[in-house]
Coordinates of C-alpha atoms in Angstrom, one line a residue:
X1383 CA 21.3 4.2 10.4
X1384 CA 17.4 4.2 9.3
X1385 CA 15.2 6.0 10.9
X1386 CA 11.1 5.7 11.7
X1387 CA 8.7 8.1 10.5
X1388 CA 5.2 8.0 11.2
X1389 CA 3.5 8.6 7.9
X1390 CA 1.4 12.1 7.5
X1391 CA -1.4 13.7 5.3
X1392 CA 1.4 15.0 2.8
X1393 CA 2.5 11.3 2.2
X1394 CA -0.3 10.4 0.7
X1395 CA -3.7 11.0 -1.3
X1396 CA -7.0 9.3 -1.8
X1397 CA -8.5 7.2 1.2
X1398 CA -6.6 5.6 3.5
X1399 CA -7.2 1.7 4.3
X1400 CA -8.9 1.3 7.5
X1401 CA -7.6 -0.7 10.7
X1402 CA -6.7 -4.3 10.4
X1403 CA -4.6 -7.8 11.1
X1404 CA -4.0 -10.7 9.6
X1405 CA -3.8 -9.1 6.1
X1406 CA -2.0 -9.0 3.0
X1407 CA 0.0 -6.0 1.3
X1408 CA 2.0 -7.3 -2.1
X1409 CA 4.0 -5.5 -4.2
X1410 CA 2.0 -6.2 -7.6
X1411 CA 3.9 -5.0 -11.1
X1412 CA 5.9 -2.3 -10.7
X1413 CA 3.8 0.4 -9.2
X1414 CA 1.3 -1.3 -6.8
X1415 CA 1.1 -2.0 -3.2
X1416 CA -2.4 -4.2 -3.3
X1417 CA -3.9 -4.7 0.6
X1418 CA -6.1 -7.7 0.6
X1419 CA -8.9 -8.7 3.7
X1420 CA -7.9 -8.8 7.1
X1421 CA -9.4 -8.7 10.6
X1422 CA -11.0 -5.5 12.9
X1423 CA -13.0 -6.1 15.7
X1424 CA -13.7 -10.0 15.0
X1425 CA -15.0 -9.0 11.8
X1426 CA -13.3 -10.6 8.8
X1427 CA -12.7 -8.2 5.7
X1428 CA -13.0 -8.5 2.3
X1429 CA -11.7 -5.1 0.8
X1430 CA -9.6 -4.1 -1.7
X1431 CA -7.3 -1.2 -1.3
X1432 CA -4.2 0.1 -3.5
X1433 CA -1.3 2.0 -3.3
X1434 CA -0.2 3.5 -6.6
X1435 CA 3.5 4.3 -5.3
X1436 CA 4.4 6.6 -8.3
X1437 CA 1.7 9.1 -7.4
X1438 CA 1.4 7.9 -3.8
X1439 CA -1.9 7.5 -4.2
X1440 CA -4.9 4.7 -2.7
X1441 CA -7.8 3.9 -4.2
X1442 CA -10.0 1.7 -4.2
X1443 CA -10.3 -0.3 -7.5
X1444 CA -14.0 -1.3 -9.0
X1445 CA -13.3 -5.1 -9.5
X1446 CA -15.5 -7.2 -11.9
X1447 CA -15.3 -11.3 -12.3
X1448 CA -16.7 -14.1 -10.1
X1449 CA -18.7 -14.0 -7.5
X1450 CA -18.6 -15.3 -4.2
X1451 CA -21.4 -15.3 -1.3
X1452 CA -23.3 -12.5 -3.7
X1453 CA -20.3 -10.6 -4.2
X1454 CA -17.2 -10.0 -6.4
X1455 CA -13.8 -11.8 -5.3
X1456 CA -12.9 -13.8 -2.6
X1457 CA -15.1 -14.5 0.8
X1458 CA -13.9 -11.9 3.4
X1459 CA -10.7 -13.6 5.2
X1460 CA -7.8 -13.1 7.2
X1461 CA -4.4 -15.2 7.5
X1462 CA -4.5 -16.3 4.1
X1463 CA -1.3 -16.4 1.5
X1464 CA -0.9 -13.6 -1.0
X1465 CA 1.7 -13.8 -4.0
X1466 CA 2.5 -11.7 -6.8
X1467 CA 2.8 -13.2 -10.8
X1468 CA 3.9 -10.4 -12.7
X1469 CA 0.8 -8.4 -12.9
X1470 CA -1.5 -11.2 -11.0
X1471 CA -2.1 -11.7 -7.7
X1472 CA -2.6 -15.1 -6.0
X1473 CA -5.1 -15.9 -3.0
X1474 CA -5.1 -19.3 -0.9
X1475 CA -7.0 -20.0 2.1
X1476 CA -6.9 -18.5 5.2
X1477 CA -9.4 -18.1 7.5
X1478 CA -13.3 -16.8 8.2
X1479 CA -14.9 -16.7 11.3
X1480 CA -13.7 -20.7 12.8
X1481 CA -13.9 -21.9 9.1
X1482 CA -10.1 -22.4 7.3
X1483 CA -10.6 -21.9 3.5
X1484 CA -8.6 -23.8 0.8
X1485 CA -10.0 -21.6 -2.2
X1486 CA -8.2 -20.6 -4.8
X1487 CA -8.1 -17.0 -6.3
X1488 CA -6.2 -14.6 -9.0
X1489 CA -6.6 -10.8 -9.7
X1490 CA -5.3 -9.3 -12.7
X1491 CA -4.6 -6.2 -11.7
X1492 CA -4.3 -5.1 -15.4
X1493 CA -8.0 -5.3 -15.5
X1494 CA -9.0 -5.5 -12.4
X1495 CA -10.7 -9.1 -12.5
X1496 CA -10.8 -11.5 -9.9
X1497 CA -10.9 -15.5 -10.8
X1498 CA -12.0 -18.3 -8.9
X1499 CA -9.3 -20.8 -10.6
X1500 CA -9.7 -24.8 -10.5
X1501 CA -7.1 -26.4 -9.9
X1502 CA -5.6 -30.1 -9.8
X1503 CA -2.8 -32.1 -8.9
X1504 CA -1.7 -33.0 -5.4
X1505 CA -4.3 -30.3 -3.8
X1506 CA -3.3 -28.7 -0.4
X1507 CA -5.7 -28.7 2.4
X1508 CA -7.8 -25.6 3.5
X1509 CA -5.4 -23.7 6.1
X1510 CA -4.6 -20.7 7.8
X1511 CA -1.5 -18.8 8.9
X1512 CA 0.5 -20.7 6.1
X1513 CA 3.6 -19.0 4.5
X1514 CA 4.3 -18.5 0.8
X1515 CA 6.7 -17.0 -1.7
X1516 CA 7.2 -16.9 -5.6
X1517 CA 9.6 -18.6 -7.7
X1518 CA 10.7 -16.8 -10.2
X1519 CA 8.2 -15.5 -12.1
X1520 CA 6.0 -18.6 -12.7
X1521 CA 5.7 -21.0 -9.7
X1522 CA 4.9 -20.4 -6.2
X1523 CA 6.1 -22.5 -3.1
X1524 CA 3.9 -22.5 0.1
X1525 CA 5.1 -24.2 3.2
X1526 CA 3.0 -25.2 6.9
X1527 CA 0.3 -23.8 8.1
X1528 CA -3.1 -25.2 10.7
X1529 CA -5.8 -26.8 9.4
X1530 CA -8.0 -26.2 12.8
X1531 CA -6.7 -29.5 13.8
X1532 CA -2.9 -29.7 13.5
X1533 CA 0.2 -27.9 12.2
X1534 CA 1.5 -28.8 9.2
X1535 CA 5.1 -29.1 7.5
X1536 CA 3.9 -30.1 4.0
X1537 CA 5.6 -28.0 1.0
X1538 CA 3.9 -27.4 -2.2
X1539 CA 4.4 -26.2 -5.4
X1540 CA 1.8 -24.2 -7.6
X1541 CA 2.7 -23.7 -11.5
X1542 CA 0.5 -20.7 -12.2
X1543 CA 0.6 -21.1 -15.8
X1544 CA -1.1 -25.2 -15.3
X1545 CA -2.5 -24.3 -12.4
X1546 CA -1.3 -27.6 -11.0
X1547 CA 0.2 -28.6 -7.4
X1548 CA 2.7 -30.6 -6.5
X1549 CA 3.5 -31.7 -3.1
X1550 CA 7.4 -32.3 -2.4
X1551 CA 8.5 -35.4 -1.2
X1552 CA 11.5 -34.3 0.8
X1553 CA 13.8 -37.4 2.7
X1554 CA 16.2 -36.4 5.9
X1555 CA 15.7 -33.9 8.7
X1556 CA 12.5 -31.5 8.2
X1557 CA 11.6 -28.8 9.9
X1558 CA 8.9 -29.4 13.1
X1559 CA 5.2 -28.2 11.5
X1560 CA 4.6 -24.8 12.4
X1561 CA 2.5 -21.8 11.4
X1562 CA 2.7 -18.1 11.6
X1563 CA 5.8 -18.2 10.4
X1564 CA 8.0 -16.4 7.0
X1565 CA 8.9 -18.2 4.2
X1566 CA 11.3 -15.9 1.8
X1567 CA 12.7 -16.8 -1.3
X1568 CA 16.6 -15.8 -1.1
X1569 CA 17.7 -17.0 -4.8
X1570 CA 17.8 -20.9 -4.7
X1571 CA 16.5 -20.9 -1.3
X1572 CA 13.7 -21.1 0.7
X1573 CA 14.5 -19.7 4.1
X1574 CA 11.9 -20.7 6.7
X1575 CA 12.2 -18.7 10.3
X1576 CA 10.3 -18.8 13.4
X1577 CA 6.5 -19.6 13.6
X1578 CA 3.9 -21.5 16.4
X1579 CA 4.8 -25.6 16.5
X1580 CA 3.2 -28.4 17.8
X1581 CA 2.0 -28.2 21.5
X1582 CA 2.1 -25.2 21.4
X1583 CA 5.8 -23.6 21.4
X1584 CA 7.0 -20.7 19.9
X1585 CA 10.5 -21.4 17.7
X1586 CA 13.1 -19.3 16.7
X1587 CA 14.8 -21.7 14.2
X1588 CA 15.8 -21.2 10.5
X1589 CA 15.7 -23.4 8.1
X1590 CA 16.8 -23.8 4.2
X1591 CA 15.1 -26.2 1.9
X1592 CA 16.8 -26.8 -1.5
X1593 CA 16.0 -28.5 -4.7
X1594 CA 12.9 -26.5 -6.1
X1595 CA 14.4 -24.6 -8.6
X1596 CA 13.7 -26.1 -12.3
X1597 CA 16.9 -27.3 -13.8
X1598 CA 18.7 -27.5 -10.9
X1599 CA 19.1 -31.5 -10.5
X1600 CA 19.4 -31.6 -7.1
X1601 CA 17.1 -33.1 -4.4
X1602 CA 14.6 -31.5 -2.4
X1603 CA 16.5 -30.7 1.4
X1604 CA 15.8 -29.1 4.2
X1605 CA 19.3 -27.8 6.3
X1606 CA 18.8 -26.0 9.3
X1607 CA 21.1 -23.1 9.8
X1608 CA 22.8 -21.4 13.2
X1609 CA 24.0 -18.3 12.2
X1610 CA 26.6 -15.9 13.7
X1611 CA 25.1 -12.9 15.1
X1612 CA 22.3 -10.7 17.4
X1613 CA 19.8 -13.7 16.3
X1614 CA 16.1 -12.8 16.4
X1615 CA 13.8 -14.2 19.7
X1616 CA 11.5 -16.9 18.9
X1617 CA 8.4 -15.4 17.4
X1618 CA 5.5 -15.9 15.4
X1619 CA 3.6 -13.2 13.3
X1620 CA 6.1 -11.5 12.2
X1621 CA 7.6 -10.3 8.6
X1622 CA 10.5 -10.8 6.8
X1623 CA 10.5 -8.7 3.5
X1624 CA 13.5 -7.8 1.3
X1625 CA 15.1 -4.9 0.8
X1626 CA 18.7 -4.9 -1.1
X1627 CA 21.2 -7.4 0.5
X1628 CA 19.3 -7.8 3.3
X1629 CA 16.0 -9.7 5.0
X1630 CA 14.1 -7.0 7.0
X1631 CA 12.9 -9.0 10.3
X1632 CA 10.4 -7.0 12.3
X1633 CA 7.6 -7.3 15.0
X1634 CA 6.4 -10.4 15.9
X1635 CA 5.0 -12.0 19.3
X1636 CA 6.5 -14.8 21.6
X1637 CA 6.3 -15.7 25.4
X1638 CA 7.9 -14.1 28.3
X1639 CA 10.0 -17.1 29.4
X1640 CA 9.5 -21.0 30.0
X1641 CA 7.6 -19.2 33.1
X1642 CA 5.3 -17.0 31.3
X1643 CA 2.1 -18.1 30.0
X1644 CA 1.5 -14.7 28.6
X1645 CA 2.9 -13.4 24.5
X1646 CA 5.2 -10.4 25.3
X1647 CA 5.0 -8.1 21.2
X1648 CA 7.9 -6.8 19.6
X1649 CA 9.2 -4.1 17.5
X1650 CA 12.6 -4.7 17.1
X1651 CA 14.4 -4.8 13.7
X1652 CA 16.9 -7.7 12.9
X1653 CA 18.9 -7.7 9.6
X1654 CA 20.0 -11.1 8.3
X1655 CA 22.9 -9.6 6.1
X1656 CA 23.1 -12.1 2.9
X1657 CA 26.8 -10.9 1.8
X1658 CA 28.2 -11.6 5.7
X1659 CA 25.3 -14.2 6.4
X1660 CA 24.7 -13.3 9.9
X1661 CA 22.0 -11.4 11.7
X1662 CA 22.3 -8.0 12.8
X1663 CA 20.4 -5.4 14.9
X1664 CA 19.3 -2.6 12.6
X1665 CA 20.0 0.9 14.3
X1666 CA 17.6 3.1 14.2
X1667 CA 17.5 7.0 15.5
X1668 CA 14.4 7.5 17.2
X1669 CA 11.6 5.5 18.9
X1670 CA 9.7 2.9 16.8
X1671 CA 6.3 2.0 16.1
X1672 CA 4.4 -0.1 19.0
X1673 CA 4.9 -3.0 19.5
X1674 CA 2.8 -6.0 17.1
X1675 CA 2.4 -9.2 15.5
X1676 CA 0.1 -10.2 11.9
X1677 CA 1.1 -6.8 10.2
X1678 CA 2.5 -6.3 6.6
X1679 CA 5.9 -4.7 6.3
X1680 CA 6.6 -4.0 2.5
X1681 CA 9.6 -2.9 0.3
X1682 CA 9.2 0.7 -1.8
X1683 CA 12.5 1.4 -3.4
X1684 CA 14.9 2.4 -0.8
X1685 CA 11.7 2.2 2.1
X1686 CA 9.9 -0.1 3.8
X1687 CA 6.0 1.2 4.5
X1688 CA 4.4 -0.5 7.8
X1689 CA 0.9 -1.1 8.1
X1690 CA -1.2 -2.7 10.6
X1691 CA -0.7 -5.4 13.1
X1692 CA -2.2 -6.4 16.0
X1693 CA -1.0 -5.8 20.2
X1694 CA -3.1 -8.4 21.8
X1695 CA -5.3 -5.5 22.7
X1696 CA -5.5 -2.9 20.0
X1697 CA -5.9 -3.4 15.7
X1698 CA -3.3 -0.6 14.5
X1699 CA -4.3 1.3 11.0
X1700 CA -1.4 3.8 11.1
X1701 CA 1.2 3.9 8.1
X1702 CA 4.8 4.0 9.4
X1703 CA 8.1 4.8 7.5
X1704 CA 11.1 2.6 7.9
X1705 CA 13.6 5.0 6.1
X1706 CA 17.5 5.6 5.7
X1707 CA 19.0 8.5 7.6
X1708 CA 19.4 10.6 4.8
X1709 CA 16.1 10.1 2.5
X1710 CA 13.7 12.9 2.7
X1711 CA 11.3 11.9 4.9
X1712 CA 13.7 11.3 7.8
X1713 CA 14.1 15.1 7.4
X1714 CA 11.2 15.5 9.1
X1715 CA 12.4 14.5 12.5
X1716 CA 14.1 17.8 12.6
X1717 CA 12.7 20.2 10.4
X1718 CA 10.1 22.6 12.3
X1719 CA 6.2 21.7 12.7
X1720 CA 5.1 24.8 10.7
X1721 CA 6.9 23.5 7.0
X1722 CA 4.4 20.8 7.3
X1723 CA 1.7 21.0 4.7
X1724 CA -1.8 21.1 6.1
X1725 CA -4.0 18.1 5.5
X1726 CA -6.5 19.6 4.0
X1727 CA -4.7 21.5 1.0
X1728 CA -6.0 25.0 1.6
X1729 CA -4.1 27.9 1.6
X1730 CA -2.1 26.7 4.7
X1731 CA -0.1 25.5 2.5
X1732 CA 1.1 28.8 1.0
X1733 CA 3.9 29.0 4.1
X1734 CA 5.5 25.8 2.9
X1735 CA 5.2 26.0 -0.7
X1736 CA 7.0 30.0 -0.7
X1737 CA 9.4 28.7 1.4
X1738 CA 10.6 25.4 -0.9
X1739 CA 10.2 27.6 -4.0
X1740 CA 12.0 31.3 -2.6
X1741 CA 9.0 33.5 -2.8
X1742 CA 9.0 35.8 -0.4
X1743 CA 5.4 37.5 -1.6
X1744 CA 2.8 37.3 0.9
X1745 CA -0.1 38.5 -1.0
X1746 CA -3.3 36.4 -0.6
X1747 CA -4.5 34.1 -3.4
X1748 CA -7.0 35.5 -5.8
X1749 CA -9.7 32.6 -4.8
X1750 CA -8.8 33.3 -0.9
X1751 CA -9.9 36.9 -1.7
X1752 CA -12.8 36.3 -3.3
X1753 CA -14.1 33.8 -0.6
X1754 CA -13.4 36.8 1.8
X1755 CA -15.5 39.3 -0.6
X1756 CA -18.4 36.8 -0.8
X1757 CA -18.5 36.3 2.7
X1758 CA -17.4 32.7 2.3
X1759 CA -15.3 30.5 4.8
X1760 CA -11.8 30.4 4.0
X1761 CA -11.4 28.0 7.0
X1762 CA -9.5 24.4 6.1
X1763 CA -12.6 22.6 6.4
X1764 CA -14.8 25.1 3.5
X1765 CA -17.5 22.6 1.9
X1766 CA -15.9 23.5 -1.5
X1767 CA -12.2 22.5 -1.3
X1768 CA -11.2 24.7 -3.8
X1769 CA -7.8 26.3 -3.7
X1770 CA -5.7 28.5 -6.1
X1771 CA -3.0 27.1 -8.5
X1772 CA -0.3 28.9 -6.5
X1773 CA -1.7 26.7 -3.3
X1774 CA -1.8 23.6 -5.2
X1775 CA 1.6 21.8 -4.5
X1776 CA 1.1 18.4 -7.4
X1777 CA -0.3 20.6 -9.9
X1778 CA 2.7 22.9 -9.8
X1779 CA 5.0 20.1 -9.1
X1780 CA 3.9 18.3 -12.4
X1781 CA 4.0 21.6 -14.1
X1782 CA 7.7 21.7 -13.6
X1783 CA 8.4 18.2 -14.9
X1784 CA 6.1 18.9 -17.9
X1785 CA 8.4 21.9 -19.1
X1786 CA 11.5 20.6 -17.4
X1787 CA 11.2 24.7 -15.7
X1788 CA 11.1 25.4 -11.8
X1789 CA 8.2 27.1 -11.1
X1790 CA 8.3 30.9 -10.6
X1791 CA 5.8 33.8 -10.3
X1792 CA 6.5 35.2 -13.6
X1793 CA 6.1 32.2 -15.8
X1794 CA 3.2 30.9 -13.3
X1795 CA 0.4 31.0 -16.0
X1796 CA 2.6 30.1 -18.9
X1797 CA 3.5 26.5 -16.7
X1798 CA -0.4 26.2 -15.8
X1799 CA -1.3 26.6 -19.2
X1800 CA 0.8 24.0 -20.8
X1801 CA -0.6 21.5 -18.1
X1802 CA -4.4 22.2 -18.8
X1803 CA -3.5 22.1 -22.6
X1804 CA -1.6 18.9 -22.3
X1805 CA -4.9 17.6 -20.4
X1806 CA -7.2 19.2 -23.1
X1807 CA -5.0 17.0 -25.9
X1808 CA -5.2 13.7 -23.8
X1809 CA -7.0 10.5 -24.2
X1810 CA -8.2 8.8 -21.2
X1811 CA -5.6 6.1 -21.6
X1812 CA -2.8 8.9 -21.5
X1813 CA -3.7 10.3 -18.2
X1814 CA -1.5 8.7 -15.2
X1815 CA -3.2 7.8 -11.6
X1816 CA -0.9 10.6 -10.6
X1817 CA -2.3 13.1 -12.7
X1818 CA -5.7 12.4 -10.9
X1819 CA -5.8 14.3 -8.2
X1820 CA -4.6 17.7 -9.8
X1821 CA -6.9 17.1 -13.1
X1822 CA -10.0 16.9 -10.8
X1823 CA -8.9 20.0 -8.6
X1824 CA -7.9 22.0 -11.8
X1825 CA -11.8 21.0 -12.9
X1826 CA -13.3 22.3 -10.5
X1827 CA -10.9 25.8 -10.2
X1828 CA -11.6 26.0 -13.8
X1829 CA -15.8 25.9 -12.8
X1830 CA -15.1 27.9 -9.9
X1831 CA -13.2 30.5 -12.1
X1832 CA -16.1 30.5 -15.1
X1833 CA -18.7 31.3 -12.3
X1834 CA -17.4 34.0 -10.9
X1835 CA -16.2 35.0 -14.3
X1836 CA -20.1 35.2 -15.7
X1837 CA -21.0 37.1 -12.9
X1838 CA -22.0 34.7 -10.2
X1839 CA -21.7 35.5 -6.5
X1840 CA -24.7 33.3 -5.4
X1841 CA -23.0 29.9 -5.1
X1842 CA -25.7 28.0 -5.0
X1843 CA -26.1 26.7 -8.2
X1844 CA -22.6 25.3 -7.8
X1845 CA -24.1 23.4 -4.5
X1846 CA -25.7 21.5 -7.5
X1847 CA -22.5 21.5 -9.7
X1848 CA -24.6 23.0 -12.9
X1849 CA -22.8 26.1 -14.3
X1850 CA -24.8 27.7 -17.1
X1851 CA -27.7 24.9 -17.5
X1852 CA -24.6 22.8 -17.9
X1853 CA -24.2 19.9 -15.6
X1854 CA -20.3 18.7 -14.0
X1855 CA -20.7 16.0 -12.4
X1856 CA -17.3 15.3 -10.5
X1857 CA -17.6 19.0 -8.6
X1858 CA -18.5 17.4 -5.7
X1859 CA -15.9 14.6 -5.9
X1860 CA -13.9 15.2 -2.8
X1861 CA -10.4 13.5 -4.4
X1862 CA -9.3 11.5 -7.1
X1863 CA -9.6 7.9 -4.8
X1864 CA -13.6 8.4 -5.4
X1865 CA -13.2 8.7 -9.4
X1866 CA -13.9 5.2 -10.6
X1867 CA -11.8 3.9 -14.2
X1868 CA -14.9 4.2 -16.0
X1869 CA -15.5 7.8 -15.0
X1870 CA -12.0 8.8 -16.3
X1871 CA -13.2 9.7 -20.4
X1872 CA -16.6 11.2 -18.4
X1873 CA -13.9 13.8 -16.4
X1874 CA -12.1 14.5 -19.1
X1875 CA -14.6 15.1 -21.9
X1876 CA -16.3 17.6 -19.5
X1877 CA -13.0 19.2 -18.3
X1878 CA -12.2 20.0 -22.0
X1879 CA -15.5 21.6 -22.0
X1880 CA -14.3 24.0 -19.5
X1881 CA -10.6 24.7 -20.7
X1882 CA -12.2 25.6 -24.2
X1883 CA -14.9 28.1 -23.0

């Protein structure tokens, strides 16, 4: 049993990506979810968003490299095919405005440098809604697609360390051309389901093509399969992502009936189980997301995130949850609206915090009291977005797994202390995208603290973020997503400044 969970402000930190369709989200290394382009409001997108899911947070990288139409990276685009290399991500075609691209584009997400490559061999043609996966961890494999004037059943092969194509040359039964379909490597397998063919149609077929793994010795060869099972409709826009033994098949559009001239959207999920090798309905405990076509669906451990997708009416930009019964987050279903953590981080979040850690106290934080003594705001939306260590749920969190010590009251400074002198020994390399967001709200406690501590109950030379005809620049950084790389060494030198006085 899984169960759906629409995602909330404790989920997550940093800014999250806005609206869209017809995008890309890859899992990139072992950390990143990177969100590529997309399409809102007939406007074609070109942004960059990330998902660092050890801290859970997204940001938005500062990219350098080639430029394109006078900017860095790619020409905004939508219905293009993303792959992950390792630590590179791959970018072919798709489409902008009624133009279908057949660029060719990799990010190294080490660096954060996009590429325009050049390559050569048996060149595919500019296309949209075309389907890719990787082989191994070198080639790439890219089936169908439209080139504005037909659909196509062509399969090519990309070696990403040549950067040469190859297009198969594949005898016997093929599969009808088709876009807006999945292509999903399954071992030694392609596995091609579903898409938009020729005239028209919608299909619901699956098909396996053979023969492109190196070494193998045996000929390229499609084989259409019929397998046992709740098989999925026909559909087009959908996703297939794995997770474990199985193919996640979710959302998707199709037509109401040889009758209906209309798409009729799904959300339902179908499980093609690889050890029984049939499909399955996957049960799921409460209502799901609406229904939707051209969204991503990706695979974080034990997860799967939603994001996106398109109704025919409405561009979605809310983050769902696909999660088994018994993970954490399913806990939420049951668990009483007032555990929930504010989304603003303020001292509404004292309730939950005292009740995970078993402190009963209900005495006021010392920064809440001296807001109320100064006469300042202590409302969730107070310009300063300061809040107490004790409120401060990651910074206490990565206290304990600093000492390998649950937090308590009576060794609350001693635990804060070894975190700030930790960050006052780091390097800028050292400090983890997940330490982010606590470093920069410990900074600005830390000048909060020293103001009040020299006497200051105006605050508006803090407005200004000087302290003592010394200048902090990042005070008025609302969260970590808004602290480029660069500004990291910047952040810490002056954050040692402050731990030290």
């Amino acid at each position: 049993m899984h169960s759906w969970v629409r995602a909330d402000s404790t989920d997550f930190n940093g800014t999250l990506p806005k609206p869209r369709s017809g995008h890309s989200a890859i899992n990139v290394g072992k950390s990143k979810v990177v969100i590529f382009g997309g399409l809102l409001d007939k406007r074609f997108l070109t942004d960059l968003i990330v998902l660092d899911t050890e801290s859970n947070l997204w940001y938005q990288p500062e990219c350098t490299g080639t430029v394109s139409d006078g900017q860095i990276g790619p020409t905004a685009r939508a219905f293009h095919v993303a792959v992950a290399i390792d630590f590179n991500l791959f970018i072919f075609g798709g489409r902008s405005a009624g133009k279908r691209l057949g660029d060719f584009w990799m990010l190294d997400t080490d660096i954060w440098q996009w590429s325009e490559l050049t390559s050569f061999g048996d060149l595919p043609s500019p296309r949209d809604f075309a389907s890719a996966s990787s082989i191994g961890n070198r080639k790439i494999v890219m089936y169908g697609g439209w080139d504005g004037k037909k659909w196509l059943s062509d399969v090519y092969i990309l070696d990403t360390m040549s950067l040469e194509w190859t297009e198969l040359s594949i005898s016997g039964s093929v599969p009808p051309p088709r876009c807006g379909h999945t292509a999903t490597m399954v071992e030694k397998r392609l596995l091609v389901f579903g898409g938009r063919g020729g005239g028209g149609p919608i299909m619901g077929d699956l098909w396996a093509l053979k023969g492109i793994i190196d070494g193998e010795n045996e000929a390229p060869g499609w084989t259409q399969l019929k397998l046992p099972g709740q098989q999925p409709s026909p559909r087009c826009g959908h996703t297939v992502t794995s997770g474990g033994h199985n193919l996640l098949l979710f959302g998707g559009h199709g037509t109401g009936g040889w009758l209906s001239r209309y798409d009729v959207y799904h959300n339902d999920c179908i499980v093609l189980d690889r050890v029984s090798v049939q499909w399955k309905r996957l049960r799921t405990s409460n209502e799901p997301p609406l229904a939707r076509a051209y969204h991503t669906m990706t695979a974080i451990g034990s997860r799967y995130l939603l994001f996106g997708g398109f109704d025919g009416k409405s561009t979605f930009g809310e983050l769902w949850w696909l999660v088994p019964e018994e993970d954490p987050i399913a806990r939420r279903l049951t668990s009483p609206s007032s555990n929930k953590i504010s989304e603003s981080n303020t001292g509404s979040a004292r309730v939950a915090l005292q009740s995970a850690l078993g402190d009963s106290s209900k005495e006021e934080s010392p920064i809440t009291e001296l807001f109320k003594r100064l006469e300042i705001s202590v409302s969730p939306s107070s310009e300063f977005g300061i809040i107490d260590e004790w409120d401060d749920k990651e910074f206490l969190e990565l206290a304990s797994r600093l000492t390998g010590e649950r937090v308590s009251t009576s060794e609350q400074d001693t635990l804060i202390q070894s975190v700030r002198n930790r960050w006052a020994n780091s390097t800028p390399r050292s400090i983890q995208l997940k330490e982010l967001g606590p470093l920069l709200r410990d900074y600005k406690r830390l000048i909060f603290h020293h103001h009040l501590g020299n006497g200051g109950s105006d605050l508006s030379p803090m407005k200004t973020g000087s302290l003592g005809g010394e200048i902090y620049r990042f005070y008025h950084t609302k969260t970590a997503s808004q602290v480029r790389m660069g500004d990291i060494p910047k952040l810490l030198i002056e954050y040692k400044r402050l731990v030290s006085k």
